[in-house]
Short mmCIF file of N, CA and C in Angstrom, two decimals:
data_model
loop_
_atom_site.label_atom_id
_atom_site.label_comp_id
_atom_site.label_asym_id
_atom_site.label_seq_id
_atom_site.Cartn_x
_atom_site.Cartn_y
_atom_site.Cartn_z
N UNK A 4 20.01 -32.33 -18.06
CA UNK A 4 20.84 -31.84 -17.00
C UNK A 4 20.03 -31.82 -15.70
N UNK A 5 20.73 -31.98 -14.71
CA UNK A 5 20.02 -31.99 -13.43
C UNK A 5 19.94 -30.58 -12.88
N UNK A 6 19.08 -30.42 -11.93
CA UNK A 6 18.87 -29.10 -11.32
C UNK A 6 20.14 -28.66 -10.58
N UNK A 7 20.83 -29.59 -9.98
CA UNK A 7 22.06 -29.23 -9.26
C UNK A 7 23.11 -28.69 -10.23
N UNK A 8 23.20 -29.27 -11.38
CA UNK A 8 24.16 -28.81 -12.37
C UNK A 8 23.80 -27.41 -12.84
N UNK A 9 22.51 -27.19 -13.09
CA UNK A 9 22.06 -25.86 -13.53
C UNK A 9 22.33 -24.84 -12.43
N UNK A 10 22.08 -25.20 -11.19
CA UNK A 10 22.34 -24.30 -10.07
C UNK A 10 23.84 -23.98 -9.97
N UNK A 11 24.65 -25.00 -10.16
CA UNK A 11 26.11 -24.80 -10.11
C UNK A 11 26.55 -23.86 -11.22
N UNK A 12 26.01 -24.04 -12.43
CA UNK A 12 26.36 -23.18 -13.57
C UNK A 12 25.94 -21.75 -13.27
N UNK A 13 24.72 -21.57 -12.73
CA UNK A 13 24.24 -20.22 -12.40
C UNK A 13 25.11 -19.59 -11.31
N UNK A 14 25.51 -20.39 -10.33
CA UNK A 14 26.38 -19.89 -9.27
C UNK A 14 27.72 -19.46 -9.84
N UNK A 15 28.25 -20.25 -10.74
CA UNK A 15 29.53 -19.90 -11.40
C UNK A 15 29.36 -18.63 -12.21
N UNK A 16 28.24 -18.46 -12.91
CA UNK A 16 27.99 -17.24 -13.68
C UNK A 16 27.90 -16.04 -12.75
N UNK A 17 27.22 -16.17 -11.60
CA UNK A 17 27.11 -15.06 -10.64
C UNK A 17 28.50 -14.69 -10.10
N UNK A 18 29.30 -15.72 -9.81
CA UNK A 18 30.65 -15.46 -9.32
C UNK A 18 31.49 -14.77 -10.40
N UNK A 19 31.30 -15.20 -11.65
CA UNK A 19 32.03 -14.58 -12.76
C UNK A 19 31.62 -13.12 -12.91
N UNK A 20 30.31 -12.84 -12.81
CA UNK A 20 29.82 -11.46 -12.91
C UNK A 20 30.34 -10.62 -11.74
N UNK A 21 30.34 -11.21 -10.55
CA UNK A 21 30.86 -10.50 -9.38
C UNK A 21 32.35 -10.21 -9.56
N UNK A 22 33.09 -11.18 -10.07
CA UNK A 22 34.51 -10.97 -10.34
C UNK A 22 34.72 -9.86 -11.37
N UNK A 23 33.89 -9.86 -12.39
CA UNK A 23 34.00 -8.84 -13.44
C UNK A 23 33.71 -7.46 -12.86
N UNK A 24 32.66 -7.35 -12.02
CA UNK A 24 32.34 -6.06 -11.38
C UNK A 24 33.48 -5.61 -10.47
N UNK A 25 34.00 -6.57 -9.72
CA UNK A 25 35.12 -6.27 -8.82
C UNK A 25 36.34 -5.80 -9.62
N UNK A 26 36.60 -6.48 -10.72
CA UNK A 26 37.71 -6.11 -11.61
C UNK A 26 37.50 -4.70 -12.15
N UNK A 27 36.29 -4.41 -12.63
CA UNK A 27 35.99 -3.08 -13.19
C UNK A 27 36.13 -2.01 -12.10
N UNK A 28 35.67 -2.33 -10.90
CA UNK A 28 35.76 -1.39 -9.79
C UNK A 28 37.22 -1.13 -9.43
N UNK A 29 38.01 -2.17 -9.33
CA UNK A 29 39.43 -2.02 -9.02
C UNK A 29 40.16 -1.27 -10.12
N UNK A 30 39.79 -1.56 -11.37
CA UNK A 30 40.40 -0.87 -12.50
C UNK A 30 40.07 0.62 -12.45
N UNK A 31 38.82 0.95 -12.15
CA UNK A 31 38.41 2.35 -12.04
C UNK A 31 39.16 3.04 -10.88
N UNK A 32 39.25 2.34 -9.74
CA UNK A 32 39.99 2.89 -8.60
C UNK A 32 41.46 3.13 -8.96
N UNK A 33 42.05 2.21 -9.68
CA UNK A 33 43.44 2.34 -10.10
C UNK A 33 43.61 3.52 -11.05
N UNK A 34 42.66 3.69 -11.98
CA UNK A 34 42.73 4.84 -12.91
C UNK A 34 42.63 6.15 -12.14
N UNK A 35 41.70 6.21 -11.18
CA UNK A 35 41.54 7.44 -10.39
C UNK A 35 42.78 7.72 -9.55
N UNK A 36 43.33 6.67 -8.93
CA UNK A 36 44.54 6.84 -8.13
C UNK A 36 45.71 7.30 -9.00
N UNK A 37 45.79 6.75 -10.20
CA UNK A 37 46.85 7.14 -11.13
C UNK A 37 46.70 8.60 -11.53
N UNK A 38 45.47 9.02 -11.85
CA UNK A 38 45.23 10.42 -12.22
C UNK A 38 45.56 11.35 -11.06
N UNK A 39 45.17 10.94 -9.85
CA UNK A 39 45.48 11.75 -8.67
C UNK A 39 46.98 11.88 -8.49
N UNK A 40 47.68 10.77 -8.62
CA UNK A 40 49.14 10.78 -8.46
C UNK A 40 49.80 11.65 -9.53
N UNK A 41 49.31 11.55 -10.76
CA UNK A 41 49.86 12.36 -11.86
C UNK A 41 49.63 13.84 -11.56
N UNK A 42 48.43 14.18 -11.09
CA UNK A 42 48.12 15.57 -10.76
C UNK A 42 49.03 16.08 -9.64
N UNK A 43 49.21 15.25 -8.61
CA UNK A 43 50.11 15.64 -7.51
C UNK A 43 51.53 15.83 -8.01
N UNK A 44 51.99 14.93 -8.86
CA UNK A 44 53.35 15.05 -9.39
C UNK A 44 53.51 16.30 -10.23
N UNK A 45 52.48 16.63 -11.03
CA UNK A 45 52.53 17.85 -11.84
C UNK A 45 52.61 19.08 -10.94
N UNK A 46 51.79 19.09 -9.89
CA UNK A 46 51.81 20.23 -8.97
C UNK A 46 53.16 20.35 -8.28
N UNK A 47 53.71 19.22 -7.85
CA UNK A 47 55.03 19.23 -7.22
C UNK A 47 56.09 19.72 -8.21
N UNK A 48 56.01 19.22 -9.42
CA UNK A 48 56.96 19.60 -10.48
C UNK A 48 56.88 21.10 -10.72
N UNK A 49 55.66 21.62 -10.87
CA UNK A 49 55.50 23.05 -11.14
C UNK A 49 56.00 23.88 -9.96
N UNK A 50 55.72 23.41 -8.75
CA UNK A 50 56.19 24.11 -7.55
C UNK A 50 57.71 24.13 -7.49
N UNK A 51 58.32 22.99 -7.78
CA UNK A 51 59.79 22.91 -7.76
C UNK A 51 60.40 23.78 -8.85
N UNK A 52 59.77 23.80 -10.01
CA UNK A 52 60.25 24.67 -11.11
C UNK A 52 60.17 26.13 -10.68
N UNK A 53 59.07 26.51 -10.04
CA UNK A 53 58.90 27.89 -9.59
C UNK A 53 59.96 28.24 -8.54
N UNK A 54 60.21 27.34 -7.60
CA UNK A 54 61.24 27.58 -6.60
C UNK A 54 62.61 27.73 -7.26
N UNK A 55 62.88 26.87 -8.23
CA UNK A 55 64.16 26.94 -8.95
C UNK A 55 64.30 28.28 -9.67
N UNK A 56 63.22 28.71 -10.32
CA UNK A 56 63.27 30.00 -11.02
C UNK A 56 63.54 31.14 -10.05
N UNK A 57 62.86 31.10 -8.89
CA UNK A 57 63.07 32.15 -7.89
C UNK A 57 64.51 32.15 -7.39
N UNK A 58 65.04 30.96 -7.12
CA UNK A 58 66.42 30.88 -6.65
C UNK A 58 67.40 31.36 -7.72
N UNK A 59 67.15 30.99 -8.96
CA UNK A 59 68.02 31.44 -10.05
C UNK A 59 67.94 32.95 -10.23
N UNK A 60 66.72 33.48 -10.11
CA UNK A 60 66.54 34.93 -10.23
C UNK A 60 67.31 35.64 -9.12
N UNK A 61 67.18 35.12 -7.90
CA UNK A 61 67.89 35.71 -6.77
C UNK A 61 69.40 35.61 -6.97
N UNK A 62 69.85 34.46 -7.45
CA UNK A 62 71.28 34.26 -7.71
C UNK A 62 71.78 35.27 -8.76
N UNK A 63 71.01 35.42 -9.83
CA UNK A 63 71.41 36.36 -10.88
C UNK A 63 71.40 37.80 -10.38
N UNK A 64 70.40 38.14 -9.57
CA UNK A 64 70.35 39.50 -9.02
C UNK A 64 71.56 39.76 -8.12
N UNK A 65 71.92 38.77 -7.31
CA UNK A 65 73.11 38.92 -6.46
C UNK A 65 74.36 39.07 -7.30
N UNK A 66 74.43 38.29 -8.37
CA UNK A 66 75.59 38.37 -9.26
C UNK A 66 75.68 39.76 -9.90
N UNK A 67 74.54 40.29 -10.32
CA UNK A 67 74.52 41.62 -10.92
C UNK A 67 74.94 42.67 -9.88
N UNK A 68 74.45 42.53 -8.66
CA UNK A 68 74.84 43.48 -7.60
C UNK A 68 76.34 43.42 -7.35
N UNK A 69 76.88 42.21 -7.29
CA UNK A 69 78.32 42.06 -7.07
C UNK A 69 79.12 42.66 -8.21
N UNK A 70 78.69 42.40 -9.43
CA UNK A 70 79.38 42.97 -10.59
C UNK A 70 79.28 44.49 -10.57
N UNK A 71 78.12 45.00 -10.21
CA UNK A 71 77.93 46.45 -10.13
C UNK A 71 78.89 47.05 -9.09
N UNK A 72 78.99 46.39 -7.95
CA UNK A 72 79.91 46.85 -6.90
C UNK A 72 81.35 46.84 -7.39
N UNK A 73 81.73 45.76 -8.05
CA UNK A 73 83.10 45.65 -8.58
C UNK A 73 83.37 46.74 -9.61
N UNK A 74 82.42 46.95 -10.50
CA UNK A 74 82.58 47.96 -11.55
C UNK A 74 82.67 49.35 -10.92
N UNK A 75 81.83 49.62 -9.92
CA UNK A 75 81.87 50.92 -9.25
C UNK A 75 83.24 51.13 -8.60
N UNK A 76 83.74 50.09 -7.95
CA UNK A 76 85.06 50.18 -7.30
C UNK A 76 86.15 50.45 -8.33
N UNK A 77 86.10 49.72 -9.44
CA UNK A 77 87.09 49.93 -10.51
C UNK A 77 86.97 51.33 -11.09
N UNK A 78 85.75 51.81 -11.22
CA UNK A 78 85.53 53.16 -11.75
C UNK A 78 86.15 54.21 -10.82
N UNK A 79 85.94 54.04 -9.53
CA UNK A 79 86.52 54.97 -8.56
C UNK A 79 88.05 54.91 -8.63
N UNK A 80 88.59 53.70 -8.69
CA UNK A 80 90.05 53.55 -8.77
C UNK A 80 90.60 54.20 -10.04
N UNK A 81 89.92 53.99 -11.16
CA UNK A 81 90.38 54.59 -12.42
C UNK A 81 90.26 56.11 -12.38
N UNK A 82 89.18 56.58 -11.76
CA UNK A 82 88.99 58.03 -11.65
C UNK A 82 90.11 58.65 -10.81
N UNK A 83 90.41 58.01 -9.69
CA UNK A 83 91.50 58.51 -8.83
C UNK A 83 92.82 58.48 -9.59
N UNK A 84 93.07 57.40 -10.31
CA UNK A 84 94.30 57.28 -11.08
C UNK A 84 94.37 58.38 -12.16
N UNK A 85 93.27 58.58 -12.87
CA UNK A 85 93.27 59.61 -13.92
C UNK A 85 93.44 61.01 -13.34
N UNK A 86 92.80 61.26 -12.20
CA UNK A 86 92.97 62.57 -11.56
C UNK A 86 94.42 62.78 -11.14
N UNK A 87 95.02 61.72 -10.63
CA UNK A 87 96.43 61.79 -10.23
C UNK A 87 97.31 62.06 -11.46
N UNK A 88 97.04 61.33 -12.53
CA UNK A 88 97.79 61.54 -13.78
C UNK A 88 97.60 62.96 -14.29
N UNK A 89 96.36 63.44 -14.22
CA UNK A 89 96.07 64.79 -14.70
C UNK A 89 96.85 65.83 -13.88
N UNK A 90 96.83 65.67 -12.55
CA UNK A 90 97.55 66.62 -11.69
C UNK A 90 99.05 66.57 -11.97
N UNK A 91 99.56 65.35 -12.17
CA UNK A 91 100.97 65.21 -12.47
C UNK A 91 101.31 65.91 -13.79
N UNK A 92 100.51 65.67 -14.82
CA UNK A 92 100.76 66.29 -16.13
C UNK A 92 100.56 67.80 -16.06
N UNK A 93 99.58 68.21 -15.26
CA UNK A 93 99.35 69.64 -15.09
C UNK A 93 100.58 70.29 -14.44
N UNK A 94 101.12 69.64 -13.42
CA UNK A 94 102.32 70.16 -12.75
C UNK A 94 103.51 70.18 -13.71
N UNK A 95 103.63 69.13 -14.54
CA UNK A 95 104.71 69.11 -15.53
C UNK A 95 104.57 70.27 -16.50
N UNK A 96 103.32 70.54 -16.91
CA UNK A 96 103.08 71.66 -17.83
C UNK A 96 103.45 72.98 -17.17
N UNK A 97 103.05 73.16 -15.92
CA UNK A 97 103.40 74.39 -15.20
C UNK A 97 104.92 74.52 -15.11
N UNK A 98 105.60 73.42 -14.78
CA UNK A 98 107.06 73.46 -14.69
C UNK A 98 107.69 73.81 -16.04
N UNK A 99 107.17 73.25 -17.11
CA UNK A 99 107.70 73.55 -18.44
C UNK A 99 107.46 75.00 -18.81
N UNK A 100 106.26 75.51 -18.45
CA UNK A 100 105.97 76.93 -18.74
C UNK A 100 106.92 77.82 -17.94
N UNK A 101 107.13 77.49 -16.67
CA UNK A 101 108.06 78.28 -15.83
C UNK A 101 109.46 78.22 -16.43
N UNK A 102 109.92 77.04 -16.85
CA UNK A 102 111.25 76.92 -17.46
C UNK A 102 111.35 77.77 -18.72
N UNK A 103 110.29 77.72 -19.54
CA UNK A 103 110.31 78.49 -20.79
C UNK A 103 110.33 79.99 -20.50
N UNK A 104 109.52 80.40 -19.51
CA UNK A 104 109.50 81.82 -19.14
C UNK A 104 110.87 82.23 -18.62
N UNK A 105 111.46 81.38 -17.77
CA UNK A 105 112.77 81.68 -17.22
C UNK A 105 113.82 81.73 -18.33
N UNK A 106 113.73 80.85 -19.28
CA UNK A 106 114.69 80.81 -20.37
C UNK A 106 114.55 82.08 -21.22
N UNK A 107 113.33 82.48 -21.48
CA UNK A 107 113.14 83.65 -22.35
C UNK A 107 113.41 84.96 -21.63
N UNK A 108 112.90 85.05 -20.41
CA UNK A 108 112.96 86.36 -19.74
C UNK A 108 113.96 86.41 -18.59
N UNK A 109 114.51 85.30 -18.25
CA UNK A 109 115.50 85.28 -17.17
C UNK A 109 114.86 85.45 -15.81
N UNK A 110 115.72 85.83 -14.85
CA UNK A 110 115.27 85.97 -13.47
C UNK A 110 114.86 87.40 -13.14
N UNK A 111 114.57 88.21 -14.10
CA UNK A 111 114.32 89.60 -13.82
C UNK A 111 113.01 89.91 -13.24
#
């Protein structure tokens, strides 16, 4: 073989080694970029999940407050109704007692 051929082969080997190093470097950079992106996505995901939980908690608390208000209003309405019924029945009882007293003892 001639010296030029040997030099060409060595040059090709150097280029191949340089290509391999470049490939390994790019592959490592890609792996690091991928890991960074995955980490960022996980952080974003966790942050969004936390925001969602907070919003859901707030929504549920508002719902509970609204239900509590509705129940309190219904309780007041029922209490007023029952008191009215009680007074009405109490008056009926008084009227019946007066009628019975009048029937037994007259107007004397």
